[in-house]
Short mmCIF file of C-alpha atoms in Angstrom, two decimals:
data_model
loop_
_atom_site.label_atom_id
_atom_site.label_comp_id
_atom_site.label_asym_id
_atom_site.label_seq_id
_atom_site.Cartn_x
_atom_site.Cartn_y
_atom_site.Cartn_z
CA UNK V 1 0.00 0.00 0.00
CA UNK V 2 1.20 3.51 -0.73
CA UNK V 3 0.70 6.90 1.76
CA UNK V 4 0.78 5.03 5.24
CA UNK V 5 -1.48 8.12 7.63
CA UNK V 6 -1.67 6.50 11.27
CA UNK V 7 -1.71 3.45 13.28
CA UNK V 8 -3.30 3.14 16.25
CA UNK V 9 -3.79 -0.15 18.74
CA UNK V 10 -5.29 -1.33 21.70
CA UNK V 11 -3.84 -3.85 24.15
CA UNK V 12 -6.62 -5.49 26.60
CA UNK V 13 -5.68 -8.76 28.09
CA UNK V 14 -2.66 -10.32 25.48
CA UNK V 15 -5.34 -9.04 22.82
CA UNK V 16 -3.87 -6.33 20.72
CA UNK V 17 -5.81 -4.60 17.38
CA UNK V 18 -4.18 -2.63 15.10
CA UNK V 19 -5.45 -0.24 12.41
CA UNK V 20 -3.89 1.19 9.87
CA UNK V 21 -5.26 4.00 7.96
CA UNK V 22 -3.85 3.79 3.95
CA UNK V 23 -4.54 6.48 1.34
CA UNK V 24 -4.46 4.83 -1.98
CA UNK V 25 -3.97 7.35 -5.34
CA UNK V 26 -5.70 4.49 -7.45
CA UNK V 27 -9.35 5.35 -5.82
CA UNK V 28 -8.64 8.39 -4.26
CA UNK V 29 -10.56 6.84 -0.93
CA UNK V 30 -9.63 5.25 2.10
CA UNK V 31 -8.96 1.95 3.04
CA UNK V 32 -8.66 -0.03 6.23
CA UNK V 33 -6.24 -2.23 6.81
CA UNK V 34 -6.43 -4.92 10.38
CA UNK V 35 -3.92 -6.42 12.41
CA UNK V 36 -5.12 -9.05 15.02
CA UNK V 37 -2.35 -10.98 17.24
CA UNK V 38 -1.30 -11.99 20.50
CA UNK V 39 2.18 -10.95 19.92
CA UNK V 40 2.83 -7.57 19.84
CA UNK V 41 5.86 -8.09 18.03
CA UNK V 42 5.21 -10.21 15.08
CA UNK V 43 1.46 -8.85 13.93
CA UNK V 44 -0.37 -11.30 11.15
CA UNK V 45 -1.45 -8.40 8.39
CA UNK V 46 -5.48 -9.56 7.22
CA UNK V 47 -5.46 -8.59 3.70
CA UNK V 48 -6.87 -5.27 2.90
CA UNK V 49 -9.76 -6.45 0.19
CA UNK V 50 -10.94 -8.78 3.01
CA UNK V 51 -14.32 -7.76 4.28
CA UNK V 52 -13.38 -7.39 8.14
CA UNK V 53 -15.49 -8.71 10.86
CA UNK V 54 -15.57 -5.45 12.67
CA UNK V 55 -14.09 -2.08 12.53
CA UNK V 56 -12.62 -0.06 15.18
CA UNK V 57 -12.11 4.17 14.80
CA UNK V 58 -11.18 6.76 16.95
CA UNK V 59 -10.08 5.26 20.89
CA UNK V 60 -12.71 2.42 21.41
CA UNK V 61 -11.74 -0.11 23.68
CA UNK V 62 -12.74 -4.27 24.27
CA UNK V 63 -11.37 -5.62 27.61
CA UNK V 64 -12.32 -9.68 28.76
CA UNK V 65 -13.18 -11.85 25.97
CA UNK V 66 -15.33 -9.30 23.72
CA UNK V 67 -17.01 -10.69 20.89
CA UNK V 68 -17.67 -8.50 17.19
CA UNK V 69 -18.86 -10.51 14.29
CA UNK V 70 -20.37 -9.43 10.65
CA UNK V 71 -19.46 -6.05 10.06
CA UNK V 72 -19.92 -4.58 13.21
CA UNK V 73 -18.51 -0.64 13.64
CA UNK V 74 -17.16 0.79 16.97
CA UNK V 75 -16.48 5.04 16.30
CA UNK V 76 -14.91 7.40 18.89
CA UNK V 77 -14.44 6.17 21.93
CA UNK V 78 -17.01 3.27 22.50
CA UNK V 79 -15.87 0.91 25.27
CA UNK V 80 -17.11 -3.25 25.74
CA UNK V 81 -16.03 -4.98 28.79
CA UNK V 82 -16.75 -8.17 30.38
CA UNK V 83 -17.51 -10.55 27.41
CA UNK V 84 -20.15 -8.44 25.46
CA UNK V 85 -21.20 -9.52 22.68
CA UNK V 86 -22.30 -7.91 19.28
CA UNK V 87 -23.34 -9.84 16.14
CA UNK V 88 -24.86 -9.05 12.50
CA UNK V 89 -23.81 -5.68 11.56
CA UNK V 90 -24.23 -3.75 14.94
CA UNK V 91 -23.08 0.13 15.23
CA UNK V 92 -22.16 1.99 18.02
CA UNK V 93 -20.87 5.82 17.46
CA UNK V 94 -19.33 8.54 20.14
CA UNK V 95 -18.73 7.15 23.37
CA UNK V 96 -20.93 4.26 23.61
CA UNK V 97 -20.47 1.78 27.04
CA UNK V 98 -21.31 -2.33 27.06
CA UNK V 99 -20.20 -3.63 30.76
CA UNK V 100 -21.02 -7.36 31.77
CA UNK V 101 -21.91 -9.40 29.11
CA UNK V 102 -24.66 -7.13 27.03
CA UNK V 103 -25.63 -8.84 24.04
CA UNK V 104 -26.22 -6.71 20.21
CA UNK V 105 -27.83 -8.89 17.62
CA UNK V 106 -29.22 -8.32 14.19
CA UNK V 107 -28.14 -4.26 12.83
CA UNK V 108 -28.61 -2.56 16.67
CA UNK V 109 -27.49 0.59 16.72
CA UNK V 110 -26.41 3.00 19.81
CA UNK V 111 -25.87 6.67 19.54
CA UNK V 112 -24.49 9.40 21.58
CA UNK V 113 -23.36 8.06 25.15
CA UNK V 114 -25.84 5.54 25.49
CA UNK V 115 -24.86 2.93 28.70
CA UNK V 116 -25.59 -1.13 28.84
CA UNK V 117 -24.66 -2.78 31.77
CA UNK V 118 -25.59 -5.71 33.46
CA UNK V 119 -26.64 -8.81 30.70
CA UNK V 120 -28.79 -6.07 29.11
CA UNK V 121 -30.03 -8.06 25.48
CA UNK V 122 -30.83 -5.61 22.16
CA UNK V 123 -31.97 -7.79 19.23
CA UNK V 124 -33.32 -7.28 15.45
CA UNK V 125 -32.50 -3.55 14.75
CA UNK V 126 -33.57 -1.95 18.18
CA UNK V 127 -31.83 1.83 18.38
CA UNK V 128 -30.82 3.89 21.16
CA UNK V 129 -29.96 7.63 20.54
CA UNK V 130 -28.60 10.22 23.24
CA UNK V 131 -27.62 9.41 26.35
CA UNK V 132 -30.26 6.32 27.08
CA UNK V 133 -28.78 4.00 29.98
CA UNK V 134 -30.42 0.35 30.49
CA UNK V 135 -29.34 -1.24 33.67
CA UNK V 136 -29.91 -4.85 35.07
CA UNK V 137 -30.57 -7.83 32.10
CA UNK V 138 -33.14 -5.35 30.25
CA UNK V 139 -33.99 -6.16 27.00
CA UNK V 140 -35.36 -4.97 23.44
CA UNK V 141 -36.64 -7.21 20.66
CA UNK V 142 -37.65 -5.96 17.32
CA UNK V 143 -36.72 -2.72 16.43
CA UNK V 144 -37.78 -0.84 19.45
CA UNK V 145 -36.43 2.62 19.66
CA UNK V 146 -35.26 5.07 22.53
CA UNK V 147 -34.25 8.30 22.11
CA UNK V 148 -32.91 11.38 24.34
CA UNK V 149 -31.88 9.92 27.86
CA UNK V 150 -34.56 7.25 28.39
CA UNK V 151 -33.67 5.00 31.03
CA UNK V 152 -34.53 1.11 32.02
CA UNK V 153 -33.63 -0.45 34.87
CA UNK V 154 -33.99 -3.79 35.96
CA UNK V 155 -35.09 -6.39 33.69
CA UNK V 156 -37.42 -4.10 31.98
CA UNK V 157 -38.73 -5.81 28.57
CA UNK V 158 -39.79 -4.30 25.68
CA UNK V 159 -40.64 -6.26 22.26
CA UNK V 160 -42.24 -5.38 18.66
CA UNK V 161 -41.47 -1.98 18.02
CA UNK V 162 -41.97 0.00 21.25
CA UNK V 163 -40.54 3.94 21.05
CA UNK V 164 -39.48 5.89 24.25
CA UNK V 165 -38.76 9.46 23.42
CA UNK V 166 -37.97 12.31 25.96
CA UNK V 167 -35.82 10.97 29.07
CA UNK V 168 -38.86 8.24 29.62
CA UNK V 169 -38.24 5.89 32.56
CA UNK V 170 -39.28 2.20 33.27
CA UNK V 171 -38.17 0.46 36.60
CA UNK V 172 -38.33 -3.00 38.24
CA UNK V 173 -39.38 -5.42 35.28
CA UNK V 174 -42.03 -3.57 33.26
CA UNK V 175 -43.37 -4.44 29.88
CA UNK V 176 -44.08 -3.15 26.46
CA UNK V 177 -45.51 -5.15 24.05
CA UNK V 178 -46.71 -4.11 20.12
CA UNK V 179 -46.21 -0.95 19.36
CA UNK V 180 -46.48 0.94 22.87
CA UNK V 181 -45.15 4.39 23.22
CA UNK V 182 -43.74 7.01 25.98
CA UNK V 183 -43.10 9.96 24.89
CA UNK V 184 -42.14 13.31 27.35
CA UNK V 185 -40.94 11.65 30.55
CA UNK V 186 -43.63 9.34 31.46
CA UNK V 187 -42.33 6.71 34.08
CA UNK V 188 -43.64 3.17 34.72
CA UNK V 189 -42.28 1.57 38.15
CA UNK V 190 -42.90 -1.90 39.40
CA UNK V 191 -44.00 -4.46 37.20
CA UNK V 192 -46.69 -2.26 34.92
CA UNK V 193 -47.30 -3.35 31.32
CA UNK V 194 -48.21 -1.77 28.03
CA UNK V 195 -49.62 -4.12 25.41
CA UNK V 196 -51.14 -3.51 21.79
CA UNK V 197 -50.09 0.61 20.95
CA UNK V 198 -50.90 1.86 24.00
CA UNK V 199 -49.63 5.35 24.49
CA UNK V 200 -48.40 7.40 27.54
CA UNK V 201 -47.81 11.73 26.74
CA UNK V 202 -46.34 14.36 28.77
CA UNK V 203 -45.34 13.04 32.12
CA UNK V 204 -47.99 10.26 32.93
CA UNK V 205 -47.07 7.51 35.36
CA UNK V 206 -47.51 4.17 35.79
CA UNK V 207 -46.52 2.16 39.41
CA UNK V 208 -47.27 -0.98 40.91
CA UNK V 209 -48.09 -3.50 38.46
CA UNK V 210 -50.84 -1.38 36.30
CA UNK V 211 -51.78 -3.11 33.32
CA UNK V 212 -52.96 -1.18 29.88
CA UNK V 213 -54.07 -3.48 26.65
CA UNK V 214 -55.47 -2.37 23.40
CA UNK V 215 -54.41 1.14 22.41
CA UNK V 216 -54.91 3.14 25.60
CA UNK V 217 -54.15 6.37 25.97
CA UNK V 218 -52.69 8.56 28.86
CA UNK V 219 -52.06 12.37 28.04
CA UNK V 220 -50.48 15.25 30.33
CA UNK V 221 -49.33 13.91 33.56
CA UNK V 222 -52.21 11.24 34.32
CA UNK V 223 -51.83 8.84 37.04
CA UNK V 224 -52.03 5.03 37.50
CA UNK V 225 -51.42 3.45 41.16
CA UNK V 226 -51.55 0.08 42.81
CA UNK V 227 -52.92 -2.45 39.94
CA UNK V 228 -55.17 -0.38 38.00
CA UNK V 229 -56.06 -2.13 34.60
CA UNK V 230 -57.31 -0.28 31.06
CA UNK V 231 -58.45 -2.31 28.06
CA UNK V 232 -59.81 -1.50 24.77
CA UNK V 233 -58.90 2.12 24.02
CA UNK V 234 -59.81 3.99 27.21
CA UNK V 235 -58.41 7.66 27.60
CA UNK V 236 -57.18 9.27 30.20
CA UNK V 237 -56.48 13.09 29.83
CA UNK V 238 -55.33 16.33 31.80
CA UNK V 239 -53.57 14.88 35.17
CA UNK V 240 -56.22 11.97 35.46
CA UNK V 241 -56.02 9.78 38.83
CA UNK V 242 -56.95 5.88 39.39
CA UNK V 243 -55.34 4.86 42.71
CA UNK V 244 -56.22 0.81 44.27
CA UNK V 245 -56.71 -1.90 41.71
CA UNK V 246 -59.96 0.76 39.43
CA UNK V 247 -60.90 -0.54 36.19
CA UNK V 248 -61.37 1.04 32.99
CA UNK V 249 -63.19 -1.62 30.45
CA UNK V 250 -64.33 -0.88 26.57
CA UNK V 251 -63.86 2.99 25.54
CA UNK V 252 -63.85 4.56 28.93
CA UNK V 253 -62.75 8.02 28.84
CA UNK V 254 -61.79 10.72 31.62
CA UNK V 255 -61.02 14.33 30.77
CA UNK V 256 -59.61 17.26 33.17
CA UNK V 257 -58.61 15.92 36.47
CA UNK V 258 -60.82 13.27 37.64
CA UNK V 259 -60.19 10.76 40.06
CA UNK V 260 -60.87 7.16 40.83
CA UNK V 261 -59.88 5.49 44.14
CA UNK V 262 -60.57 1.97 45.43
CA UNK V 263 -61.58 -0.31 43.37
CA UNK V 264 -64.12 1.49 40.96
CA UNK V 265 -65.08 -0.21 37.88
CA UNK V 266 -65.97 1.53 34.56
CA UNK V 267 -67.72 -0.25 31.76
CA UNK V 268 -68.20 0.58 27.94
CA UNK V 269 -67.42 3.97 26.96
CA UNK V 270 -68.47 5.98 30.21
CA UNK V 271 -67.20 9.29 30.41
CA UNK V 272 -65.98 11.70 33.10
CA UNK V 273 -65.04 15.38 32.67
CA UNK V 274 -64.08 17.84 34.81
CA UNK V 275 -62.85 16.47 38.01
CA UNK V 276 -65.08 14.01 38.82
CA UNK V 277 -64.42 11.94 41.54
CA UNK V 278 -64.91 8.35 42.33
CA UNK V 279 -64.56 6.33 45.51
CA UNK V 280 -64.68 3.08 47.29
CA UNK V 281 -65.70 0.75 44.65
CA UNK V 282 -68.25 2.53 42.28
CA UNK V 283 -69.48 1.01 39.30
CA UNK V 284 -70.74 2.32 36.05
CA UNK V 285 -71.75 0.43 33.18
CA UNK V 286 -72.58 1.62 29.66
CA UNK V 287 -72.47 4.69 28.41
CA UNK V 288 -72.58 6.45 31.58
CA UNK V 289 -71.77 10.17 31.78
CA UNK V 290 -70.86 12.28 34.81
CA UNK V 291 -69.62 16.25 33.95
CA UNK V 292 -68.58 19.15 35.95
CA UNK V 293 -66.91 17.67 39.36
CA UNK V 294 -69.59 15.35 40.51
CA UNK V 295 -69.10 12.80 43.17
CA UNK V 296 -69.75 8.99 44.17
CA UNK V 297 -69.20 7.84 47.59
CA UNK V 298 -68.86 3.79 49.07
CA UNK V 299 -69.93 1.74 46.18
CA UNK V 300 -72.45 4.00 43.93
CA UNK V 301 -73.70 1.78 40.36
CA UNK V 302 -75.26 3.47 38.08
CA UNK V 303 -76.17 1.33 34.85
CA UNK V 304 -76.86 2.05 31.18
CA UNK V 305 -76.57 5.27 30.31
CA UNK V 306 -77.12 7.14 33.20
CA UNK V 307 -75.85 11.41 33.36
CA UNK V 308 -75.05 13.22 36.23
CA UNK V 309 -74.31 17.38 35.20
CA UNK V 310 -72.65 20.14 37.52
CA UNK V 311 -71.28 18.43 40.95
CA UNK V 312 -73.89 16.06 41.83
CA UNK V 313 -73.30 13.83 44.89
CA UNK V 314 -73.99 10.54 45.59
CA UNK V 315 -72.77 8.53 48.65
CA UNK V 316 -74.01 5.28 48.44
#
């Protein structure tokens, strides 16, 4: 080769890599060239037209029996320790971090910073982008996607093309499943799950195993606490509360601040707006509507279609 630019290597237990960087007048492009030995002094050359198993630029580092196969790329200062893992054309640019045995299959991709540690598993095309840290044998399936500082911790799962957007948190084995979304720091602690394109906006929560199936919804800072359960494309919106195992069945919707505690039970597309409140184990069943801050007290049903307008009370 003519023009040799720079060489740089990396020595991490009796493993050394070496790149060379060759200009060559013939294509006017560059070209990389690999060393790969475990004697420093005598280097075995891999032939430049060979299609390398990985590449290495700018400072990364592999420490402890790191694995790289089928055109993986490592740029700027990305750093695998502990016997990761990364398979099938995997990326990671500007200061990525793999500690303890992370696994990368099938075209992953991490951006910007982003932090595995802990047995953490990526497969089939999932990408991270700025600054997202998963902690604690979490793992990604399917080209899920996190972007701008989301964090998992602790065998959180998400599989089929989940997105987390906006420093979005899930803690202590919580599920996605088919499409979910979080978008604008929503958090989900302790066990919830998200199944069929359900959504969370704008700072909702999720904590203590809550359970949402079927394309809920949860806009601007709602609430979920202590096994609450949505199914079928109920809405929540407008810093919504459901507090002690409520239920939210079939189209349910709640606008503007209302509240459910203990128990309460909605059924087919009943509606609350305006900071309605619900306590102790009310029931309503189809099509019931209750506007402008109304209340039900210790067990209220009301059934088929019932409407309740401008802070009625019930205690039942």
């Amino acid at each position: 080769m003519i023009g040799l630019i720079k060489i740089q290597s990396y020595v991490c237990e009796n493993i050394v890599v070496f790149m060379a960087i060759y200009s060559n007048p013939e294509i006017t492009a560059f070209q990389q060239s690999f060393f790969l030995t475990k004697n420093v002094s005598t280097p075995t050359k891999m032939s430049i037209n060979y299609n390398p198993h990985f590449l290495l630029l700018g400072g990364c580092v592999l420490v402890g029996g790191c694995v790289l196969l089928g055109g993986c790329v490592l740029v700027v200062g990305c750093v695998l320790l502990g016997g990761c893992v990364l398979l099938g054309g995997c990326v990671l640019v500007v200061g990525c971090v793999l500690l303890g045995g992370c696994v990368l299959l099938g075209g992953c991709v991490l951006l910007g910073g982003c932090v595995l540690v802990g047995g953490c598993v990526l497969l089939g095309g999932c990408v991270l982008v700025g600054g997202c840290v998963l902690l604690g044998g979490c793992v990604l399936v399917g080209g899920c996607v996190l972007l701008g500082g989301c964090v998992l911790l602790g065998g959180c799962v998400l599989l089929g093309g989940c997105v987390l957007l906006g420093g979005c948190g899930l803690l202590g084995g919580c599920v996605l499943l088919g499409g979910c979304g979080l978008v604008g720091g929503c958090v989900l602690l302790g066990g919830c799950g998200l199944l069929g394109g359900c959504v969370l906006l704008g700072g909702c929560g999720l904590v203590g195993g809550c359970v949402l199936l079927g394309g809920c919804v949860l806009v601007g800072g709602c609430v979920s606490l202590g096994g609450c359960g949505l199914v079928g494309g109920c809405v929540l919106l407008g810093g919504c509360v459901l507090v002690g195992g409520c239920v939210l069945l079939g189209g349910c919707v709640l606008l503007g601040g209302c509240v459910l505690v203990g128990g309460c039970v909605l059924l087919g597309g009943c509606v609350l707006v305006g900071g309605c409140v619900l306590l102790g184990g009310c029931v309503l069943v189809g099509g019931c509507v209750l506007l402008g801050g109304c209340v039900l007290l210790g067990g209220c049903v009301l059934l088929g279609g019932c409407v309740l307008v401008g802070g009625c009370v019930a205690g039942c």
